Coordinates of C-alpha atoms (C1' of nucleotides) in Angstrom, one line a residue:
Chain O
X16 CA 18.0 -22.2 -19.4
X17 CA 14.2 -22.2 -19.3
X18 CA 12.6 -20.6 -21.9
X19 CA 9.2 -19.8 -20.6
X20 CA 9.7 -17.6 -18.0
X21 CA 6.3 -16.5 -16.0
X22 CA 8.1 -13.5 -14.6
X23 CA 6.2 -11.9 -11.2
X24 CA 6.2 -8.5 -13.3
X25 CA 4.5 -10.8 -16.6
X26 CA 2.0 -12.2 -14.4
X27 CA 0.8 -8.9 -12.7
X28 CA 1.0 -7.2 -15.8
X29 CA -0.1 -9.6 -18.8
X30 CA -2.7 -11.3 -16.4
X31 CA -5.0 -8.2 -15.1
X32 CA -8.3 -8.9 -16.1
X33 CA -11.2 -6.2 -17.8
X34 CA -11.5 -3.9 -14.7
X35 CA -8.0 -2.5 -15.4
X36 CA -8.3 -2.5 -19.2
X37 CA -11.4 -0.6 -18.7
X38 CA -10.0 1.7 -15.9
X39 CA -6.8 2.2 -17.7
X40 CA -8.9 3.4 -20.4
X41 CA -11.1 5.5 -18.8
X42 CA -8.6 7.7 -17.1
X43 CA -6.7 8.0 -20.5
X44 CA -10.3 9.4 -21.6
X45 CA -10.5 11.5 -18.6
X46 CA -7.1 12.9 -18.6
X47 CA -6.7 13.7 -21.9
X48 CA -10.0 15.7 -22.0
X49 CA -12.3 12.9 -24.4
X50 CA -14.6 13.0 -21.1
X51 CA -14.4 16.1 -19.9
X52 CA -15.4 17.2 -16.0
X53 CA -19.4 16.9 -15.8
X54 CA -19.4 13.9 -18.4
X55 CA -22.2 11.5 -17.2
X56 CA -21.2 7.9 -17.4
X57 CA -23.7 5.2 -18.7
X58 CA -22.4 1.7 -18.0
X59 CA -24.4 0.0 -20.6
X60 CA -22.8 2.5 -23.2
X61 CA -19.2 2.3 -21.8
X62 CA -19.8 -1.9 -21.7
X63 CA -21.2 -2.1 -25.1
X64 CA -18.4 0.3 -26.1
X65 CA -15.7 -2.7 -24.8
X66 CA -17.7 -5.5 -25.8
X67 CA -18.1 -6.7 -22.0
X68 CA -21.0 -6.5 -19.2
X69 CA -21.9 -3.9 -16.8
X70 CA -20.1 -6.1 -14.1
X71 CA -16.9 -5.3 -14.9
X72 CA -17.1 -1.5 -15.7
X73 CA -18.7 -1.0 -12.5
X74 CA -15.6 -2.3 -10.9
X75 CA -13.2 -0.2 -12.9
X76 CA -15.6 3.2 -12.5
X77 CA -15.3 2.2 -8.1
X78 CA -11.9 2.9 -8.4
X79 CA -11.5 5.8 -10.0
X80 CA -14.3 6.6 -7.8
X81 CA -12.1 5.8 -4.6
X82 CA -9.1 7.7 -6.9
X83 CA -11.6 11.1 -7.2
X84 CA -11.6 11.1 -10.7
X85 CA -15.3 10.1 -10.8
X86 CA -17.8 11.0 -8.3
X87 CA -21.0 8.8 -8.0
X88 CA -24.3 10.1 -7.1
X89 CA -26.5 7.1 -5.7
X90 CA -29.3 5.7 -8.4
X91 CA -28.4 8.3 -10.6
X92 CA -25.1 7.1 -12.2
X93 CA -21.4 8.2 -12.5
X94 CA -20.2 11.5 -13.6
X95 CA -16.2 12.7 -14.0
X96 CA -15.5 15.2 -11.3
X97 CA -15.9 18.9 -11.6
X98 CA -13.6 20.9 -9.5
X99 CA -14.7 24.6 -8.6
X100 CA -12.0 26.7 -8.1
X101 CA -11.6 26.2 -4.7
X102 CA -10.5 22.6 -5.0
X103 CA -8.1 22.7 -7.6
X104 CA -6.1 25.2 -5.6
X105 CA -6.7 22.8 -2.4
X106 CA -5.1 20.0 -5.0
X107 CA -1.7 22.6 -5.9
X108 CA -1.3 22.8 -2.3
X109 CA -1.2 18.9 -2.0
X110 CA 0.8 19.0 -4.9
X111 CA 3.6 21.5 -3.3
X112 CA 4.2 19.7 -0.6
X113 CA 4.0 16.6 -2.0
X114 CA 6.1 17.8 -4.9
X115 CA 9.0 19.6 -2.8
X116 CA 9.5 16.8 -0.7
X117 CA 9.7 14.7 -3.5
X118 CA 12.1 16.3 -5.6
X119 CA 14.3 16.5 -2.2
X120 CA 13.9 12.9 -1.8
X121 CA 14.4 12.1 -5.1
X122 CA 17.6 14.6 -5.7
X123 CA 19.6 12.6 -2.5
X124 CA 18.6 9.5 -3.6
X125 CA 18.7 9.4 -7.8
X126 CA 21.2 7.8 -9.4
X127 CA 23.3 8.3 -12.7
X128 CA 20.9 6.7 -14.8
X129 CA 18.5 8.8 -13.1
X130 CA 20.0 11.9 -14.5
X131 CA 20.4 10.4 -18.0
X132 CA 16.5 9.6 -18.0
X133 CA 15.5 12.6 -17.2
X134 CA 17.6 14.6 -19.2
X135 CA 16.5 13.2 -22.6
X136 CA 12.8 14.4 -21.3
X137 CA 13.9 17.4 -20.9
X138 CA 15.5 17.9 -24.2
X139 CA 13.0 16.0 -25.7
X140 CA 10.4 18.5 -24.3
X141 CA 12.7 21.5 -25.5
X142 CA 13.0 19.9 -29.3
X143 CA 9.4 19.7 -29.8
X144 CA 8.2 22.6 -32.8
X145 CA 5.8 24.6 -30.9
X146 CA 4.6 25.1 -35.1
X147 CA 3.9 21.5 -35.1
X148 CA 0.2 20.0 -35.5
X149 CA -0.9 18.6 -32.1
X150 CA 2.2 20.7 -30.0
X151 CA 0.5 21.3 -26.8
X152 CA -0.8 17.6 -26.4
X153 CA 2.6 16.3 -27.2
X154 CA 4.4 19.0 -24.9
X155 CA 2.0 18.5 -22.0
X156 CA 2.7 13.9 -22.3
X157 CA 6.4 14.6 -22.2
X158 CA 6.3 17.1 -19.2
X159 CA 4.2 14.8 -17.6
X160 CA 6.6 12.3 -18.2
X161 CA 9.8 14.6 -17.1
X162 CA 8.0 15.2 -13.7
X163 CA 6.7 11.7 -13.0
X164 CA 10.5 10.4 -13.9
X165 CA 11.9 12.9 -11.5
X166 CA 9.9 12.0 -8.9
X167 CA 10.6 8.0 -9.5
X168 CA 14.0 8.7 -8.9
X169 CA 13.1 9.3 -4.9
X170 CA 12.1 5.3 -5.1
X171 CA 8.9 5.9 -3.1
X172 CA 5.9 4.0 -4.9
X173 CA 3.2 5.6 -2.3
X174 CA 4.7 9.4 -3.3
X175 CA 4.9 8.8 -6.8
X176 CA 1.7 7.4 -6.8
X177 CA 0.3 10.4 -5.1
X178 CA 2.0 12.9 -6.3
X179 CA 0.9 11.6 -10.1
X180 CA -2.8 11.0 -9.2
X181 CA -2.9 14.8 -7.7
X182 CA -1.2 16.2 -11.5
X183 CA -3.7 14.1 -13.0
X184 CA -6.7 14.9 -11.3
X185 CA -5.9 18.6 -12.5
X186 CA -4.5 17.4 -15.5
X187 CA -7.8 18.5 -17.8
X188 CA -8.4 22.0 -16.6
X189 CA -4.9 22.7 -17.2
X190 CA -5.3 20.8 -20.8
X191 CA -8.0 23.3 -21.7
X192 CA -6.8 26.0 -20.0
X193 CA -3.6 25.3 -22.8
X194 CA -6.2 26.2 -25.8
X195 CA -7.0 29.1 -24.0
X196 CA -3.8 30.4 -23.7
X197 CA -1.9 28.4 -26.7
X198 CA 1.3 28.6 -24.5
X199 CA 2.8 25.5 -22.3
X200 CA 6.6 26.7 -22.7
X201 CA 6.5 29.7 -20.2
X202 CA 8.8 27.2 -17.5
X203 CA 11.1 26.4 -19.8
X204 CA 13.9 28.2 -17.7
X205 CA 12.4 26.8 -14.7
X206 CA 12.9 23.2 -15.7
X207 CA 16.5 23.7 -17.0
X208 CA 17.0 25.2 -13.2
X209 CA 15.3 22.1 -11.8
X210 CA 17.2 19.9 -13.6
X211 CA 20.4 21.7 -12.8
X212 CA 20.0 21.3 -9.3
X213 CA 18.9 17.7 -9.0
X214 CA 21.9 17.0 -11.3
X215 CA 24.0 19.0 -9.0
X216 CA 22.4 16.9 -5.7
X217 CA 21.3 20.3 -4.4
X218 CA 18.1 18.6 -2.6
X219 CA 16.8 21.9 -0.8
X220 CA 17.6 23.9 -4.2
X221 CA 15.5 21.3 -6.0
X222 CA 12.6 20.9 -3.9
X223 CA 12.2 24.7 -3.8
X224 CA 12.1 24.9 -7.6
X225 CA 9.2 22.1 -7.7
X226 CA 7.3 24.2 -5.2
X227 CA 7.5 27.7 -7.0
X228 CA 7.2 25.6 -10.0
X229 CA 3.8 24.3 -9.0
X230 CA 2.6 27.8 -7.8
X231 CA 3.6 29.2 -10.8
X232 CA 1.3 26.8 -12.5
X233 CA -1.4 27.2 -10.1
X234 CA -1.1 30.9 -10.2
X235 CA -1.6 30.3 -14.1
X236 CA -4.4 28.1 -14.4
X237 CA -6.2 30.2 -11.7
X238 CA -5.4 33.5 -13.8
X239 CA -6.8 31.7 -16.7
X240 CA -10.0 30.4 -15.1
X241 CA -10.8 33.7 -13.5
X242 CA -10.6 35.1 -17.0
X243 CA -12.5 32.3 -19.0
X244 CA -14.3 30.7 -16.1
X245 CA -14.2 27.7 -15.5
X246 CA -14.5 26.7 -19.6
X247 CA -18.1 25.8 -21.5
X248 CA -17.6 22.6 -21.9
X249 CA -17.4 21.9 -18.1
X250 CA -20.7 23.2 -17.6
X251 CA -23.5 20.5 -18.2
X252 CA -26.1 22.2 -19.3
X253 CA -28.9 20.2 -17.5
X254 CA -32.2 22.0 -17.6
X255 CA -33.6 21.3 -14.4
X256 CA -36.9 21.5 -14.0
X257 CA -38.6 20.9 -11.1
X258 CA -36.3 22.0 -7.7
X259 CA -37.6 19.5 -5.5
Chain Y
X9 CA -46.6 20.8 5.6
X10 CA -45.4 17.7 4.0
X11 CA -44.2 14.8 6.3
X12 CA -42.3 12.8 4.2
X13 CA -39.4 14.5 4.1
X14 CA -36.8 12.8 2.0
X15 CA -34.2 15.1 2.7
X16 CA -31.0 14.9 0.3
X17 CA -29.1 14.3 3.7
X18 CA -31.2 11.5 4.2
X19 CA -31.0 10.2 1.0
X20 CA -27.3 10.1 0.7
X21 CA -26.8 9.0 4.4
X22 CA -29.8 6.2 4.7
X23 CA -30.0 5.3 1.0
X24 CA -25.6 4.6 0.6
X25 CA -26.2 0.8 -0.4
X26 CA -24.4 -2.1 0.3
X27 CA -21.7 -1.5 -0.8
X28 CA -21.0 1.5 1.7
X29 CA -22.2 -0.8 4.6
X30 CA -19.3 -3.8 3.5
X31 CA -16.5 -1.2 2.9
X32 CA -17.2 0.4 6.1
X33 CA -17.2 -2.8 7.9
X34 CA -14.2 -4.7 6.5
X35 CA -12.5 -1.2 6.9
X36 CA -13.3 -1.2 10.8
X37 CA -12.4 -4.9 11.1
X38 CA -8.6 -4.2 9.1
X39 CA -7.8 -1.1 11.3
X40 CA -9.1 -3.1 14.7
X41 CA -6.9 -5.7 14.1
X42 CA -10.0 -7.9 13.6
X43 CA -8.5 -9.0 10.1
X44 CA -4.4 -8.8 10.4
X45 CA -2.4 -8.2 7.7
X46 CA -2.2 -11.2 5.5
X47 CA -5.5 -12.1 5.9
X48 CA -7.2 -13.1 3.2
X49 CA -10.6 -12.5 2.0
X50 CA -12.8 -14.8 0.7
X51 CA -15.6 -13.1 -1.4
X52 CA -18.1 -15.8 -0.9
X53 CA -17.6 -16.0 3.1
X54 CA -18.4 -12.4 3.3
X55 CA -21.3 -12.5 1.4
X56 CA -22.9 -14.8 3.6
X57 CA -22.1 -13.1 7.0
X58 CA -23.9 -10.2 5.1
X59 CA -26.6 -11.8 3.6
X60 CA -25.7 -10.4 0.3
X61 CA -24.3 -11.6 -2.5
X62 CA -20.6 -11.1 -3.9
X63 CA -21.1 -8.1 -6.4
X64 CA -21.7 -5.9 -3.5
X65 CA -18.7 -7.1 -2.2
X66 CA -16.8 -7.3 -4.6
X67 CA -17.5 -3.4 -4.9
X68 CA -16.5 -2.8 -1.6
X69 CA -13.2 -4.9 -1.8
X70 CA -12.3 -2.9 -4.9
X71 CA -12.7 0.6 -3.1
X72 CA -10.5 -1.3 -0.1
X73 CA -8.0 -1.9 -3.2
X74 CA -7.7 1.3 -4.4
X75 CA -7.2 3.0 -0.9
X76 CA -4.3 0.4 -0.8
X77 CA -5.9 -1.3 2.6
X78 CA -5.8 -4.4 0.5
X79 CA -4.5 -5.9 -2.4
X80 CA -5.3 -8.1 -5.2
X81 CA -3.5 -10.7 -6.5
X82 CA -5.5 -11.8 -10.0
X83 CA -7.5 -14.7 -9.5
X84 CA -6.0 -15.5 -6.0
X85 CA -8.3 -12.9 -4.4
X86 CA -7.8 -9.7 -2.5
X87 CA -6.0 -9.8 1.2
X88 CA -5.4 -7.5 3.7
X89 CA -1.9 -5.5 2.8
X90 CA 0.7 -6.6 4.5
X91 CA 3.9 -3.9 4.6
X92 CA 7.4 -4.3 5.3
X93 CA 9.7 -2.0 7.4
X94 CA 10.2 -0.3 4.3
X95 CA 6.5 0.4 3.5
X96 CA 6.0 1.2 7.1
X97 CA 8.4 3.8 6.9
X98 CA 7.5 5.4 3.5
X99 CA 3.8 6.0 4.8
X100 CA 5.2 7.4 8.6
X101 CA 7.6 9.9 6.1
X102 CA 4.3 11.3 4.1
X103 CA 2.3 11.4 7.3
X104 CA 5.0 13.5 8.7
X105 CA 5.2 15.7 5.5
X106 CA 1.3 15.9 5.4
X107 CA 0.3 16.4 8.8
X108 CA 3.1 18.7 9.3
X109 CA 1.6 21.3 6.5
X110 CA -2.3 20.1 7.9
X111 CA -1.2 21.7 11.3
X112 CA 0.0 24.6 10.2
X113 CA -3.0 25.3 7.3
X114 CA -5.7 24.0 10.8
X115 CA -3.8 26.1 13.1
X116 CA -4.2 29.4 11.1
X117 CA -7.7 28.8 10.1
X118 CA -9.0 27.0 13.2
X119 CA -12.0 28.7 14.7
X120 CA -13.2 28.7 18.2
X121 CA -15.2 26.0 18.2
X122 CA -12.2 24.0 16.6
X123 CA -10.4 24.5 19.6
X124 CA -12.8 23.3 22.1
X125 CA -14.1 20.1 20.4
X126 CA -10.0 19.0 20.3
X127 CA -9.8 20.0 23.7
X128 CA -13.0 18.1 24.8
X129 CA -11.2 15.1 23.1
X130 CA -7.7 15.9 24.7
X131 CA -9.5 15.6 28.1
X132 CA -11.1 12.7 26.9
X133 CA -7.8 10.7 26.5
X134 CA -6.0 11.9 29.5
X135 CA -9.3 11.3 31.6
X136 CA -9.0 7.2 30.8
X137 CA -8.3 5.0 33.2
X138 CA -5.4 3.1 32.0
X139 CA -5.9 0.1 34.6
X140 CA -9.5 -0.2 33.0
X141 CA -10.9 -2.8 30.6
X142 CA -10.0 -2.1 27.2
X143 CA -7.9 0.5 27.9
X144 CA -5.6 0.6 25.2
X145 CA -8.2 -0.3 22.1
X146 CA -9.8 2.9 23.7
X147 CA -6.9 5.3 23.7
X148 CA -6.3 4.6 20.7
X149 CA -9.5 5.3 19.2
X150 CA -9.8 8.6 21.1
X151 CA -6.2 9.5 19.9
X152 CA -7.3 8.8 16.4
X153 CA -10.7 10.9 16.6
X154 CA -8.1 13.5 18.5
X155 CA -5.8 14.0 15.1
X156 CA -8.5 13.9 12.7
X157 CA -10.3 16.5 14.6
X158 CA -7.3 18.8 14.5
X159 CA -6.9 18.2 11.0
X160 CA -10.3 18.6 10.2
X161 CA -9.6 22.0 11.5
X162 CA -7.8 23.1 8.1
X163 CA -11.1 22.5 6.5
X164 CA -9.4 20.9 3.6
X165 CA -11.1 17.8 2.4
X166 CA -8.7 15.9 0.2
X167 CA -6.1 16.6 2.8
X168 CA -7.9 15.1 5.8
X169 CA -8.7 12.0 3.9
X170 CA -5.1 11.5 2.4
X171 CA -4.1 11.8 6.5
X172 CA -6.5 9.8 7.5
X173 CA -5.9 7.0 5.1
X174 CA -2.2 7.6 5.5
X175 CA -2.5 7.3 9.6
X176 CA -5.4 3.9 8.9
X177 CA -3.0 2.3 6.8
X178 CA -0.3 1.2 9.6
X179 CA -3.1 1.7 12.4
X180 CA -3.0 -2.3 12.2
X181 CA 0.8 -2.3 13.2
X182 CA 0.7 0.3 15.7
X183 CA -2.6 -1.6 17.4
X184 CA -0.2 -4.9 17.9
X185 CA 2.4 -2.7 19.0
X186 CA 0.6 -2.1 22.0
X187 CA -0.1 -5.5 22.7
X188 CA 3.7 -5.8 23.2
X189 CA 4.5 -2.4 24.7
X190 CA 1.7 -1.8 26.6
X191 CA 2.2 1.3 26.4
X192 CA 0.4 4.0 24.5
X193 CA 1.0 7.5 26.4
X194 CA 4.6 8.4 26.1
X195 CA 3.3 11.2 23.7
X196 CA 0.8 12.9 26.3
X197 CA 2.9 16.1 26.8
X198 CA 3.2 15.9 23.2
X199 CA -0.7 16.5 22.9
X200 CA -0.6 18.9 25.4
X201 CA 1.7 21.1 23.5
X202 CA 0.5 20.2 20.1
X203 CA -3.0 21.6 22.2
X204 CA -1.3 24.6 23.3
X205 CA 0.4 25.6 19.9
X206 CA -2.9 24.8 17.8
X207 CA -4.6 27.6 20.9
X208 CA -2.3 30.1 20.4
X209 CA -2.3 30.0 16.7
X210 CA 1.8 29.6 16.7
X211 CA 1.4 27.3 13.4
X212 CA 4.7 27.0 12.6
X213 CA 5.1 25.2 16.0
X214 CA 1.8 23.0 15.7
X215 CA 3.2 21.7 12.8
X216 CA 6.9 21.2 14.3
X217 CA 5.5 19.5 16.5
X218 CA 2.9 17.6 14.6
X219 CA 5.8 16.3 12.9
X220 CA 7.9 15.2 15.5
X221 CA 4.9 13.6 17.0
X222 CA 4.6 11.6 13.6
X223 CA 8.5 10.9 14.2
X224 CA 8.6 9.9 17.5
X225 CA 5.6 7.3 16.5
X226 CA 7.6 6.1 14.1
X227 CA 10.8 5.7 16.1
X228 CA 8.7 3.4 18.7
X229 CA 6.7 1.8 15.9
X230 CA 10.6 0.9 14.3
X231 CA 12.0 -0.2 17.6
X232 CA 9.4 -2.5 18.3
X233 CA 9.3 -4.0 14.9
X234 CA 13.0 -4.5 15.3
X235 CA 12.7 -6.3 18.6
X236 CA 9.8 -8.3 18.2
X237 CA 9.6 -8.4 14.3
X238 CA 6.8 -8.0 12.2
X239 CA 4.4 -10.1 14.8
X240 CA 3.7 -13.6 14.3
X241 CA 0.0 -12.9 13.1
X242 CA 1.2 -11.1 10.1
X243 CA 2.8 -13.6 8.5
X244 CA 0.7 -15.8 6.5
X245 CA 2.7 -19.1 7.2
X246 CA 1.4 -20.5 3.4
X247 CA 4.0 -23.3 2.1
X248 CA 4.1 -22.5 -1.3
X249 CA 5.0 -25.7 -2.9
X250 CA 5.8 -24.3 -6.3
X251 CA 7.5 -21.9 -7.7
X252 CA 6.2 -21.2 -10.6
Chain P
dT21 C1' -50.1 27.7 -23.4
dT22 C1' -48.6 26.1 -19.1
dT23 C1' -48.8 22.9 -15.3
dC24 C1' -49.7 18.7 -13.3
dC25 C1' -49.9 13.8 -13.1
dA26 C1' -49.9 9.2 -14.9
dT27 C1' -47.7 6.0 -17.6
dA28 C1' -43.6 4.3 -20.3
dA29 C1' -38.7 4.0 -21.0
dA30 C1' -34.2 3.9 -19.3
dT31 C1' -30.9 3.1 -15.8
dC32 C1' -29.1 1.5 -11.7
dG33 C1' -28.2 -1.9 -7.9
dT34 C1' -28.2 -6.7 -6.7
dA35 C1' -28.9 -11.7 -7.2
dT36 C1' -28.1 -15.8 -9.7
dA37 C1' -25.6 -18.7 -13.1
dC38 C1' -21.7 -20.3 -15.5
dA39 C1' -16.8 -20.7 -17.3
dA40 C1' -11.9 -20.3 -16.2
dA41 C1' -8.4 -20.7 -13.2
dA42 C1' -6.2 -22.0 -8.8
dT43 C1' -5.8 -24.9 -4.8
dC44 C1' -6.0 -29.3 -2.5
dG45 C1' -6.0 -34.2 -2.4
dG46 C1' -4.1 -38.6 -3.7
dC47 C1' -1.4 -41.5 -6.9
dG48 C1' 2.6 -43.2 -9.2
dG49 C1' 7.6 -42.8 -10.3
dC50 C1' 12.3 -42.1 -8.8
Chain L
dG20 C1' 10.9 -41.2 1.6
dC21 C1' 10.5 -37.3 -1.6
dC22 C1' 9.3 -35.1 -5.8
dG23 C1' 6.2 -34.3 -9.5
dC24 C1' 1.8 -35.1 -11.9
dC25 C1' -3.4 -35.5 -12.5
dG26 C1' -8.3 -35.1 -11.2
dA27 C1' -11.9 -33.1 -7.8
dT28 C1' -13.2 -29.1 -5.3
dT29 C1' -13.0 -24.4 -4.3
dT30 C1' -12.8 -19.7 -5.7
dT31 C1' -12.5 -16.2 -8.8
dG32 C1' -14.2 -13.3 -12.8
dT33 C1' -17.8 -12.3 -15.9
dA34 C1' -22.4 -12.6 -18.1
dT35 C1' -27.2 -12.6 -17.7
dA36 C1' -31.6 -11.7 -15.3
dC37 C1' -34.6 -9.1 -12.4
dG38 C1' -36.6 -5.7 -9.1
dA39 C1' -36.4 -0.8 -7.8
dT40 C1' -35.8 3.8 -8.8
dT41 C1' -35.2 7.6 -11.6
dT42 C1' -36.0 10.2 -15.9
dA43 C1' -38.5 11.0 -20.0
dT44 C1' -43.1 11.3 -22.4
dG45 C1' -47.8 12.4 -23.3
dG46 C1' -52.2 13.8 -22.3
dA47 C1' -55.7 16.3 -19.5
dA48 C1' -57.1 20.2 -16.8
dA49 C1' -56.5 25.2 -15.5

DNA sequence: TTTCCATAAATCGTATACAAAATCGGCGGC
DNA sequence: GCCGCCGATTTTGTATACGATTTATGGAAA
């Protein structure tokens, strides 16, 4: 029995060099608001910030260029994406398609263990004390994590990898759309139903539930931004002075 | 009235850096066939057929990456992705779910115009001669320009490029298929009534078809595969003398 | 005071340089 | 004759350096 095993999974996952430290990273910042839409992103900072040259961050900052998170404006730097309103409803749309025939995919194909995973998500979602400090964070990681493990269950890597980049390219408006609001919970019933029919194999069932289930969200966030607009802290308030 | 006129246009079109020019080209030569899959890609051989040196590259390699044209393997380099039947079929099942929704979303909002550049194109494809020189590299092309214009019809960014990229991705495999088949119109009454639905704004039909359109592809696409396997030129015939 | 322009600082995009790892070759052992 | 090991070459990944462009600053003129 060797002992040293340099597994395919260990090599691809202990070997990636800075470019996916530093992307990894960024998107955590992105996602979870630290660098919020209109943020402006200086290399020099963000390389002094990991203790590594320009080189690599601009590598990492092309992809989630190429992913949409960041947009790049030529000489003038990166900046995190700022949806209007416009485009984050263009993004549900990809996301109910994407989404319904995922969870049909996914409710054919998942298997016992499937169920089991997904299932202590969901109760794990339900247990959390909506009194607790840091609730809405906490909620919003584990639904993410109850969709993204439904959707894993179709065994698709190109869908799941879609359908997770498209949640988390909305992912901030929706996270401050949550202090707006202070409620997450209002699908509660709507997951228990989702869960009940990809338990029950009912693909056409379950793939109808992700779709309402994403327009009820989009109808939610849109309510919410035509209400609040589209949140202060999106807005960079760049005094521009000449037109040119 | 001033005569230098550096128009934002401009700026963005003429002053995209290198970068932009590599990705471009290495995207043309994967989806040409110029680079099969397998191929792999030398960082330092491509800079000097540019003239440039390997950051730029590098740059453009990593946008390649995160569209998923490529792929890195860490400090092996980056080759040109090379799917299975499995892959193959994952990407033909999202293309059908995609293009399927892109129909019916182009078809209600086409416009008038809409309808006559696709039919300018429509006549452009049946008008080929397929004895000539270079027919089938042709066809293809003006098949391609045919689909993206119908879906740019939708006027939904995000959606045309995921399409596109979907469609790009196994344009490599359907370009060798040819070669065997040589055969590229079984799908001209398709077009035609693809054409005709996408006219008379029936969108639920432009997308049934658009669909089956994206099935039928796949079906010859399969067959081939199955017969002739995954051509010769794709495997990369490496003897990998150790494990480890 | 406001506007304009020139100069300075900051930032980006690319080239070059260097260290680490992988591949390729030959060599010896079995 | 085949397998495994060791050094040279190639290739990658990152750091540093430098020119070009943009943005900020300060002073002069209206």
């Amino acid at each position: 029995m060797d002992i040293d095993h340099p597994e395919v999974n260990v090599l691809q996952a202990e070997f990636r060099a800075l470019p996916d430290v530093l992307y990894q990273s960024l998107r955590e910042s992105i996602l979870n608001g630290s660098l919020p839409p209109g943020s402006e992103l200086r290399q020099e900072l963000i390389a002094k910030q990991f203790g590594v040259s320009r080189v690599p961050v601009r590598e990492a900052l092309s992809r989630l260029q190429a992913e949409g998170l960041i947009i790049l404006r030529p000489r003038r730097g990166f900046a995190v994406t700022s949806l209007d309103l416009a485009e984050i409803i263009e993004v549900f749309e990809l996301r109910m398609v994407l989404e319904q025939h995922a969870l049909e995919t996914a409710t054919r194909l998942r298997t016992e263990s499937d169920v089991l995973a997904v299932e202590a998500l969901l109760t794990a979602m339900e247990s959390l004390d909506p009194q607790a400090e840091g609730y809405l964070p906490a909620w919003l990681d584990v639904n993410r994590e109850f969709h993204n493990r439904l959707i894993a269950s179709a065994r698709r890597q190109r869908l799941s990898t879609l359908t997770i980049n498209l949640r988390d390219t909305i992912e901030p408006y929706v996270r401050i759309e949550s202090y707006f609001t202070g409620q997450v919970d209002d699908a509660a019933a709507e997951h228990r139903a989702l869960f009940a029919a990809f338990k029950d194999r009912d693909a056409t069932r379950a793939g109808e539930i992700s779709r309402d289930h994403c327009l009820g969200s989009m109808n939610r966030l849109v309510d919410s931004i035509r209400r609040h607009g589209l949140s202060p802290v999106m807005m960079t308030p760049k005094k521009s002075r000449r037109a040119r």
